Short mmCIF file of C-alpha atoms and ligand atoms in Angstrom, two decimals:
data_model
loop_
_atom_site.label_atom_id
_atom_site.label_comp_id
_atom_site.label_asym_id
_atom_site.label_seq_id
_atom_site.Cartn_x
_atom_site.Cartn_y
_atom_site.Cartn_z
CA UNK A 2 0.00 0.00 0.00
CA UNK A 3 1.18 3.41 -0.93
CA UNK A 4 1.33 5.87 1.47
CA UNK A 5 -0.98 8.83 0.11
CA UNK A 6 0.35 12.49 1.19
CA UNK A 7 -1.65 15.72 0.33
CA UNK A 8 0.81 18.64 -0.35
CA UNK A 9 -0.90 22.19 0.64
CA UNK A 10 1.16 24.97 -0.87
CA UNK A 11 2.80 22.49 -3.85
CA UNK A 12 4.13 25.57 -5.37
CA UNK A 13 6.32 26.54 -3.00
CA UNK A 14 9.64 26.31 -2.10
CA UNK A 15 8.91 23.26 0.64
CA UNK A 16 5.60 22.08 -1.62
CA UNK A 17 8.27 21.48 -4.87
CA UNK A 18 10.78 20.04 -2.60
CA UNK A 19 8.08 17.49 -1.04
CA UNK A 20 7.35 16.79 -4.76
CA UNK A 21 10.78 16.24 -5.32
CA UNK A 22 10.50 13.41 -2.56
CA UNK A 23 7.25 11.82 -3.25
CA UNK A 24 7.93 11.28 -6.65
CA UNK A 25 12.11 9.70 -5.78
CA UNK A 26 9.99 7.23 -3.46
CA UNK A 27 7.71 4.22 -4.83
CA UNK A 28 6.09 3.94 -1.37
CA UNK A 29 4.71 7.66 -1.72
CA UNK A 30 1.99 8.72 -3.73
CA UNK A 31 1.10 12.85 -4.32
CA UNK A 32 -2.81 11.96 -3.66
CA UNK A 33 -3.73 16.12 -3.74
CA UNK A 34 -2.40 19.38 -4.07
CA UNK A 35 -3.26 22.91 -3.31
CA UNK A 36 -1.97 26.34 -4.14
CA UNK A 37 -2.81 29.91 -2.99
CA UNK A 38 -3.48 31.75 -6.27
CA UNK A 39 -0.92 29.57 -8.94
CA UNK A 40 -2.39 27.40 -11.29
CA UNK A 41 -1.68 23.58 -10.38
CA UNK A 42 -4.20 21.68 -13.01
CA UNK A 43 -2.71 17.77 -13.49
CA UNK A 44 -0.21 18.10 -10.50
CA UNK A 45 -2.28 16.00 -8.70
CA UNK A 46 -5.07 13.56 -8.99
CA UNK A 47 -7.13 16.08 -6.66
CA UNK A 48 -6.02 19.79 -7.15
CA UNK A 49 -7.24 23.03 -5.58
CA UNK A 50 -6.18 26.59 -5.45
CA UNK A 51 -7.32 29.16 -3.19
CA UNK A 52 -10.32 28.23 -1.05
CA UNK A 53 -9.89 25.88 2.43
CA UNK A 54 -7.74 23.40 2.41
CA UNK A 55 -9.57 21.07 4.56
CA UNK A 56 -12.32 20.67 1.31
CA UNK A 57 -9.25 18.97 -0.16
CA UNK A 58 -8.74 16.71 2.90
CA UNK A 59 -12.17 15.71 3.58
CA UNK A 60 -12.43 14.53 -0.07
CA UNK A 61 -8.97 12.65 -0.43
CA UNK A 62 -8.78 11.61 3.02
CA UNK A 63 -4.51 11.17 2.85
CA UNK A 64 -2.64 9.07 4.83
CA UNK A 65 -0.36 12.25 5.41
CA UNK A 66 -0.63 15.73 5.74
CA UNK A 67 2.03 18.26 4.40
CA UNK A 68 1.01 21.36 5.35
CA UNK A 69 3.27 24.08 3.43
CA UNK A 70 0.86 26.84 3.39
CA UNK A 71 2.62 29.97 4.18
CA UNK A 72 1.29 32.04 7.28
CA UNK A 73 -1.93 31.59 9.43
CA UNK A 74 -4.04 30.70 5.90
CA UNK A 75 -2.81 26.95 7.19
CA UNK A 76 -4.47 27.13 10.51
CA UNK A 77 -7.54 25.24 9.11
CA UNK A 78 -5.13 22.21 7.81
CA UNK A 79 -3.37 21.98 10.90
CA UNK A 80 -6.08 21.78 13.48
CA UNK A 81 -8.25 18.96 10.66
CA UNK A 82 -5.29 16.81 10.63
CA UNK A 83 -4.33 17.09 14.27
CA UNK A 84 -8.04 16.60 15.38
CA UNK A 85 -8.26 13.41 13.40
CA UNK A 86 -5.28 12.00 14.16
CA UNK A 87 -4.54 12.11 10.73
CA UNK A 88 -0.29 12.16 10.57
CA UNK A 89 1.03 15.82 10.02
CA UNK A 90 4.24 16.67 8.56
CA UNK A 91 4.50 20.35 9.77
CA UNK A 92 6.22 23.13 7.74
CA UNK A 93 3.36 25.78 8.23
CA UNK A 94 5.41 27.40 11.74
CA UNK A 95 2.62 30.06 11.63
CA UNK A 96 -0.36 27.55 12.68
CA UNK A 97 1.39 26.11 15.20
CA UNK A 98 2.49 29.39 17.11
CA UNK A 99 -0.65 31.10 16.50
CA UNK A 100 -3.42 27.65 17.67
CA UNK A 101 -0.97 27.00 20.56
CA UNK A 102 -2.86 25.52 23.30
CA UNK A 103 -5.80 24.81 21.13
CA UNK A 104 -3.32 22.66 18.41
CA UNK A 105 -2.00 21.00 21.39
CA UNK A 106 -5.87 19.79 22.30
CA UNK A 107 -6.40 19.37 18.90
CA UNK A 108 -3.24 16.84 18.75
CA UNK A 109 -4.45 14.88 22.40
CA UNK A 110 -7.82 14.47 21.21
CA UNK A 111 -6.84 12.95 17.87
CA UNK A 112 -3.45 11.10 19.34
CA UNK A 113 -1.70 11.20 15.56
CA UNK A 114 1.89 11.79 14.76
CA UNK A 115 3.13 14.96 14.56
CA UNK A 116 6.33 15.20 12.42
CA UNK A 117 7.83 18.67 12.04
CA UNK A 118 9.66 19.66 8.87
CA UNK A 119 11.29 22.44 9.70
CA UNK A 120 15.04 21.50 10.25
CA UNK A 121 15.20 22.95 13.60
CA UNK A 122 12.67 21.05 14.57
CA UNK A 123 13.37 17.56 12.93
CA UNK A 124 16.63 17.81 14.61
CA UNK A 125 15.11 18.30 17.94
CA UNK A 126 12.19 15.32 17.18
CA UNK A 127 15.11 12.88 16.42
CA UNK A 128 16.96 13.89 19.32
CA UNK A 129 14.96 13.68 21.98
CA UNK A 130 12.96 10.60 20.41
CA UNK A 131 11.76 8.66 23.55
CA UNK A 132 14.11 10.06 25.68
CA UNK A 133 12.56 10.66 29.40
CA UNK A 134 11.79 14.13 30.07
CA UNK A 135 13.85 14.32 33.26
CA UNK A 136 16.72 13.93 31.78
CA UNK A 137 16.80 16.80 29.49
CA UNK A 138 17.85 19.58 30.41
CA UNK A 139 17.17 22.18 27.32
CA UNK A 140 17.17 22.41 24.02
CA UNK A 141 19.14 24.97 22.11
CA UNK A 142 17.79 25.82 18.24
CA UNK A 143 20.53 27.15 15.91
CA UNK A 144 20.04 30.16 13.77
CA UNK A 145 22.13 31.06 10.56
CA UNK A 146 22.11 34.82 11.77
CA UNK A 147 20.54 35.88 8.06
CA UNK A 148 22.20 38.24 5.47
CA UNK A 149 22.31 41.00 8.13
CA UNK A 150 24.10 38.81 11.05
CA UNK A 151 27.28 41.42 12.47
CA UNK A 152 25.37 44.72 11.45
CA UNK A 153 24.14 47.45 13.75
CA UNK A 154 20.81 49.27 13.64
CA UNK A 155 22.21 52.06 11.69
CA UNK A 156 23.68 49.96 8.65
CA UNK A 157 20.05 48.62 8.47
CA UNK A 158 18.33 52.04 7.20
CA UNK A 159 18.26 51.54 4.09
CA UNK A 160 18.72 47.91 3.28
CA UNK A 161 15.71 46.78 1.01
CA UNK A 162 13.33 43.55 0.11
CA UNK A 163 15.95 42.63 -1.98
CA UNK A 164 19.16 42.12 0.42
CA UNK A 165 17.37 40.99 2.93
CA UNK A 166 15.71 38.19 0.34
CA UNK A 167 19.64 37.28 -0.30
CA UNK A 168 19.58 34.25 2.63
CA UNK A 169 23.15 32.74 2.81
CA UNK A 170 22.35 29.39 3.26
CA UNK A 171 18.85 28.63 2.92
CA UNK A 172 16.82 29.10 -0.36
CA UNK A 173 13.43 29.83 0.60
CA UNK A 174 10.06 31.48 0.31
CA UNK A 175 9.91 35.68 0.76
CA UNK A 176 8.30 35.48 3.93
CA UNK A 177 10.08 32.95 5.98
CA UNK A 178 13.28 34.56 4.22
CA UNK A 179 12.39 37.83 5.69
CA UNK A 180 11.42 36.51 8.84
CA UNK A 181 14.89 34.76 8.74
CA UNK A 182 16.63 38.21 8.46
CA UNK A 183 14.98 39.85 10.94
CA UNK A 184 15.31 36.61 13.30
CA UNK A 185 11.33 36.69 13.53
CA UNK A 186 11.63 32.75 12.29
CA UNK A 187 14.36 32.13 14.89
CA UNK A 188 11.25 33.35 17.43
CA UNK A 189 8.55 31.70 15.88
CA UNK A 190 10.77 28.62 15.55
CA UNK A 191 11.05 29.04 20.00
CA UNK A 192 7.33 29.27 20.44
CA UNK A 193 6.99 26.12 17.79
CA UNK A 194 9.15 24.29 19.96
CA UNK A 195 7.66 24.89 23.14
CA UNK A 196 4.04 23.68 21.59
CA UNK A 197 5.98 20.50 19.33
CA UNK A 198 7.91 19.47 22.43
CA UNK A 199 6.58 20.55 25.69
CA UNK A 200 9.73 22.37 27.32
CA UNK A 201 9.00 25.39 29.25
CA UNK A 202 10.61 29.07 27.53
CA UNK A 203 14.01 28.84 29.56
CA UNK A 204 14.68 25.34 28.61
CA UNK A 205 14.91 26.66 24.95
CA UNK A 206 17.82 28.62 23.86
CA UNK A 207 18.87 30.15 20.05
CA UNK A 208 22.51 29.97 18.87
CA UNK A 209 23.91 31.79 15.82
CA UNK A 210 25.79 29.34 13.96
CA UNK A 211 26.19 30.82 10.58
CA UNK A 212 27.01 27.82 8.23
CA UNK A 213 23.68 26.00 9.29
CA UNK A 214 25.03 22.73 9.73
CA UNK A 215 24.09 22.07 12.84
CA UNK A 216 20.59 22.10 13.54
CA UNK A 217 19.61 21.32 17.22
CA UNK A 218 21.09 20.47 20.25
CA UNK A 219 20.11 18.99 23.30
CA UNK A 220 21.75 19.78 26.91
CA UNK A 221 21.14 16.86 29.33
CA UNK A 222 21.64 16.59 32.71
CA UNK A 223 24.47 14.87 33.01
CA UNK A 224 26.81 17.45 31.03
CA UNK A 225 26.19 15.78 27.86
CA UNK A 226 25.19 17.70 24.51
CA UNK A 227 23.95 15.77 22.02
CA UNK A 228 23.70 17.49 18.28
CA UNK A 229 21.81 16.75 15.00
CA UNK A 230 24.21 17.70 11.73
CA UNK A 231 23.90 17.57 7.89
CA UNK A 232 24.13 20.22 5.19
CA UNK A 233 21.23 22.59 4.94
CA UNK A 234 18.79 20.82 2.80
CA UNK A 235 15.20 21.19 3.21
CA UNK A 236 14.72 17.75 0.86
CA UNK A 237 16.58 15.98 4.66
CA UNK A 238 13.74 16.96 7.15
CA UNK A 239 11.14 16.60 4.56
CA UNK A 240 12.33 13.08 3.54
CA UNK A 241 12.51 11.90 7.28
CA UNK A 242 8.67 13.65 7.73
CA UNK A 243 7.42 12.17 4.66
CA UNK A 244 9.00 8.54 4.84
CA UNK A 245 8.97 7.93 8.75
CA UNK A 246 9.89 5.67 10.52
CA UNK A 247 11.79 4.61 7.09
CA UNK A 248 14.29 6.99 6.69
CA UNK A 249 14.91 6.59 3.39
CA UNK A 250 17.71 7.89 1.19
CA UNK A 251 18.18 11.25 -0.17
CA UNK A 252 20.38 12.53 -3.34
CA UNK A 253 22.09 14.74 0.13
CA UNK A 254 26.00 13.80 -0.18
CA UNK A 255 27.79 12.70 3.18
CA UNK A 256 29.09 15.16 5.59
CA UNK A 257 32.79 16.17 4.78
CA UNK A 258 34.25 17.14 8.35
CA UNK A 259 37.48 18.01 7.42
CA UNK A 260 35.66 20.75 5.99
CA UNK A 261 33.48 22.03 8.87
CA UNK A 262 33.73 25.15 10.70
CA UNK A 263 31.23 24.94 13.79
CA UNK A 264 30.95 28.28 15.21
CA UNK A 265 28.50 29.39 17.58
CA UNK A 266 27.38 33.08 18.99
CA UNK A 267 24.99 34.89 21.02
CA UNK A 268 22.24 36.58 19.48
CA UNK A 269 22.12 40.23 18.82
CA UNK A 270 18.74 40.91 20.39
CA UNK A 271 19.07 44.93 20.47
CA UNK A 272 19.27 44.96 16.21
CA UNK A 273 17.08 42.03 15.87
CA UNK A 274 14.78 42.52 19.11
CA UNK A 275 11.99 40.07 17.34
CA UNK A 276 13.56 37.41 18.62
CA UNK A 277 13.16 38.86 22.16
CA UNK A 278 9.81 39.79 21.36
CA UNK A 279 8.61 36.42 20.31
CA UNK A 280 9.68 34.95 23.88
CA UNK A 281 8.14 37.42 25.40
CA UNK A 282 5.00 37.10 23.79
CA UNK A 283 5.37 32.93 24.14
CA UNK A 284 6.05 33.33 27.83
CA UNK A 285 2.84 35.19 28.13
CA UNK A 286 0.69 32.88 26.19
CA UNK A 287 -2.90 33.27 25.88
CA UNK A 288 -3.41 34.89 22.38
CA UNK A 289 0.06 36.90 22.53
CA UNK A 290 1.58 34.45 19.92
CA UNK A 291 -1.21 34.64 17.38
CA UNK A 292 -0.91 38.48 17.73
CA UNK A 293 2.71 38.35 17.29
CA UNK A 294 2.80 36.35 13.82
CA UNK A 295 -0.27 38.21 12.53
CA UNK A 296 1.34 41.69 13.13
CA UNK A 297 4.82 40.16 12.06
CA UNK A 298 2.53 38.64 8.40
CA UNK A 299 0.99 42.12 8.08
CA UNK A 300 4.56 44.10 8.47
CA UNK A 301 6.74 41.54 6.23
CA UNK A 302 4.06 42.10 3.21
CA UNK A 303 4.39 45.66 3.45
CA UNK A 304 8.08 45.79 3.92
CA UNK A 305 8.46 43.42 0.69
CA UNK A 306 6.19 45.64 -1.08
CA UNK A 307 8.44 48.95 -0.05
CA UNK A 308 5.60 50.34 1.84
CA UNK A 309 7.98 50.23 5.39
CA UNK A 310 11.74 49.91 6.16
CA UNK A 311 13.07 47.25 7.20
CA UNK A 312 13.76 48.45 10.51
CA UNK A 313 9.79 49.07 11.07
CA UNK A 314 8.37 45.82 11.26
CA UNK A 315 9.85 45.11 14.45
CA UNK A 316 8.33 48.03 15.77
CA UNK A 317 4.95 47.15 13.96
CA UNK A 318 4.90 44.29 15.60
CA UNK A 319 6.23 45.61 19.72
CA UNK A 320 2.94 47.65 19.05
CA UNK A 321 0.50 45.31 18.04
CA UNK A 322 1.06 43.11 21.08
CA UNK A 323 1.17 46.27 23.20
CA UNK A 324 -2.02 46.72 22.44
CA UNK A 325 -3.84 43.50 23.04
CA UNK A 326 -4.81 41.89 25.71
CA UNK A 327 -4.24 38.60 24.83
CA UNK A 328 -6.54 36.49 26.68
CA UNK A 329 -6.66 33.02 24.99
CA UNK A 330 -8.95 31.81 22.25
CA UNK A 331 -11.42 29.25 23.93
CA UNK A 332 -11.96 27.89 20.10
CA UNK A 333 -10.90 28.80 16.66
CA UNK A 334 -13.25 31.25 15.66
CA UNK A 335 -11.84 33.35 18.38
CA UNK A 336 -8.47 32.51 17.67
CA UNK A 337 -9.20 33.79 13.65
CA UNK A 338 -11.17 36.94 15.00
CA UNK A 339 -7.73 37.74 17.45
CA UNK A 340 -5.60 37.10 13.98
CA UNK A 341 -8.06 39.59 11.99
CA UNK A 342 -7.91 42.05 15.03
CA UNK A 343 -4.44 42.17 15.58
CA UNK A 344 -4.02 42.52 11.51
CA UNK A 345 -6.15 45.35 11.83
CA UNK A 346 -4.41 47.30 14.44
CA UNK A 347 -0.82 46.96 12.67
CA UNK A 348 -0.49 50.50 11.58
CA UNK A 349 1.47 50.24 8.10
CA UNK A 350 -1.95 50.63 5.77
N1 NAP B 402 11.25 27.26 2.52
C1 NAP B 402 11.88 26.67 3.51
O1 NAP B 402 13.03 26.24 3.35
C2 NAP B 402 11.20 26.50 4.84
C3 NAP B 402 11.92 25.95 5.90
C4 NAP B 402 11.26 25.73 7.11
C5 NAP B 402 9.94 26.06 7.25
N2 NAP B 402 9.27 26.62 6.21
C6 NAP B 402 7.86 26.98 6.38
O2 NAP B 402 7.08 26.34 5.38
C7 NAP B 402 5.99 27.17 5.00
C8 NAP B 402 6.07 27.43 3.50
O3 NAP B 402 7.26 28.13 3.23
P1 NAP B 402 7.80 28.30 1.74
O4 NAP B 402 9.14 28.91 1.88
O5 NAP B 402 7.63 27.03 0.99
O6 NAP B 402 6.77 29.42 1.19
P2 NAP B 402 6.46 29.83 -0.32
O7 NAP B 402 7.56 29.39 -1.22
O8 NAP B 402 6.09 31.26 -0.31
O9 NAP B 402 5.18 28.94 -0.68
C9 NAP B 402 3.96 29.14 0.00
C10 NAP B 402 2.91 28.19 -0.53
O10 NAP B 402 1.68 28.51 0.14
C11 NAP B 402 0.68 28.85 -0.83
N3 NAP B 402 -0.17 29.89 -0.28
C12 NAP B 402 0.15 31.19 -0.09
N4 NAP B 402 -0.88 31.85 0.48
C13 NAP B 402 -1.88 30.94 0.64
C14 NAP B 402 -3.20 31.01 1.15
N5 NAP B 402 -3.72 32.16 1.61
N6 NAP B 402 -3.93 29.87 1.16
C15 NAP B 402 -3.43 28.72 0.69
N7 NAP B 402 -2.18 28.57 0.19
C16 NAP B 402 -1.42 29.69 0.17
C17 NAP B 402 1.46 29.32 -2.04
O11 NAP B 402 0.65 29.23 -3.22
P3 NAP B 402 0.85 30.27 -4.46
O12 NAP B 402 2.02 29.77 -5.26
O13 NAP B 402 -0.40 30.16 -5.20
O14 NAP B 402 1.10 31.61 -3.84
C18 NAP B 402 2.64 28.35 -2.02
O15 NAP B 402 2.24 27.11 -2.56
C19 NAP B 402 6.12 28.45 5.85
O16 NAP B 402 5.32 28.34 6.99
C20 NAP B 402 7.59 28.47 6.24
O17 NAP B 402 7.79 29.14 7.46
C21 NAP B 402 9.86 26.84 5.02
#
């Protein structure tokens, strides 16, 4: 039996990647496909674009989900899989951070696998497998720094959409690029891991470590470190998502470590202060994180389409959550009105 996976956002930069893999492995089977706006006729036996993805879902009923909708449009995937039990392979950061508490019922209730793509996070998940929870002590998430990593405030006046699209070492979609220069991803990517593996905010730490080749570590509590390594390839983490328990092969070539230059630094949170935002926001729960990636979603889009600086959308964002309350969403229409709210209140119209 194949295993069918549905692909939501197959025209992106994970989506054509997943392709990539389904199509290298007999076992897998591309059972549906869906697309924001882009024309996808034939990719799939069941295609969609625009609309909710879930109409997909319900008719194809895939053995996997691989949600690679950019932004809080995939909420509505996430929450359908994870209330089924249906097995999610997570790229779509967004849903996770915004849902929270609610994806976490979502997940108990429906008792499937959650598999997360995002390297980071695949590191971690392979890590800490079914290692007790005692013994770990934290969990430390490793950030490439972006094309800005070394520069002050000041040398960031003027940079525009396109140096901060120029990522060093991943090639990826506008948003999460941008999110990766301003280290917005790097805080998203904390409050994912507090919802994907249950550690509290000061068990989670973020490294720079500008060749991306390591991924994750974790500290246990005997002194140990244990890390996750391999060349930054998204076609890795969405092989292991797609194919586990398998593990199958990928074209990826064998680390050379003759080669390899591990170096690892603090973060600069006063030029890149989402980071410290994010936490904050995460600590504080409730509805905090939704408003944090909706006025982060709002501020990217205008920044890519020259409307703000660069240097604004951190400050778009410090005043969205200043001026919310954030008390949690008991269910998900509340958690989409908080998302429309807080869109609504990020003043870069
Ligand atoms: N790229 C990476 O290496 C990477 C790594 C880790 C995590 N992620 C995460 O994976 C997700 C996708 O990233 P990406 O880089 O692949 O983004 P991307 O290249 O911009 O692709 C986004 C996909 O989502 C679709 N889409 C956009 N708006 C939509 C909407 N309102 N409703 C339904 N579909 C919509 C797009 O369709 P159209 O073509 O029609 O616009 C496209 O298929 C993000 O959450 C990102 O944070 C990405």
């Amino acid at each position: 039996m194949k295993r069918r996976i549905a692909v939501l956002g197959a025209t992106g930069s994970i989506g054509r990647q997943a392709i990539e893999v389904i199509e290298a492995h007999p076992d897998l089977e591309l059972a549906a496909a869906t697309s924001g706006s882009t024309p996808i006729d034939g990719l799939a036996p069941v295609t969609q674009v625009g609309g909710d993805a879930t109409d997909v879902l319900e008719q194809t009923e895939p053995d996997v989900v691989l949600n690679a909708i950019v932004g809080f449009a995939g909420i509505h995937a996430t929450l359908w899989a994870l209330e089924r039990g249906v097995t999610l392979a997570l790229a779509n950061k967004e849903s996770l951070v915004a849902a929270g508490e609610l994806a976490r019922e979502a997940w108990a209730r429906g008792g499937g696998l959650l598999l997360p793509v995002d390297s980071e996070h695949s590191a971690a998940f392979q890590l800490l497998g079914d290692m007790p929870r005692d013994q770990v002590r934290g969990l430390v998430l490793t950030a490439s720094g972006g094309p800005f990593r070394g520069r002050s405030r000041d040398e960031l006046e003027d940079v525009t959409p396109a140096d901060a699209l120029a990522h060093p070492t991943w090639h990826m979609g506008p948003k999460i690029t941008i999110d990766s220069a301003t280290l917005a991803n790097k805080g998203l990517e904390l409050i994912e891991a507090h919802f994907l593996f249950d550690l509290p905010y000061d068990a989670i730490e973020v490294v720079v470590h500008p060749t991306s080749v390591v991924h994750a570590i974790v500290r246990l509590r005997d002194g140990a470190s244990l890390a996750h390594l391999g060349y930054p390839d998204m076609r890795v983490p969405i092989s292991f998502a797609l194919t586990h328990p398998g593990r199958e092969a990928t074209p990826l070539p064998q680390l050379d470590f003759a080669g390899l230059r591990l170096e690892f630094h603090e973060p600069d949170l006063e030029t890149f202060p989402l980071l410290a935002l994010a936490r904050e926001a995460g600590e504080r729960g409730g509805t905090y994180p939704c408003v944090f990636n909706a006025a982060n979603e709002v501020a990217v889009e205008a920044f890519l389409q020259g409307r703000i600086r660069f240097l604004d959308i951190d400050g778009a964002v410090a005043d969205a959550l200043a001026r919310v309350d954030g008390a949690p969403a008991r269910d998900v229409d509340e958690l989409v009105e908080a998302d429309r709210s807080a869109r609504n209140l990020v003043a870069v119209a």
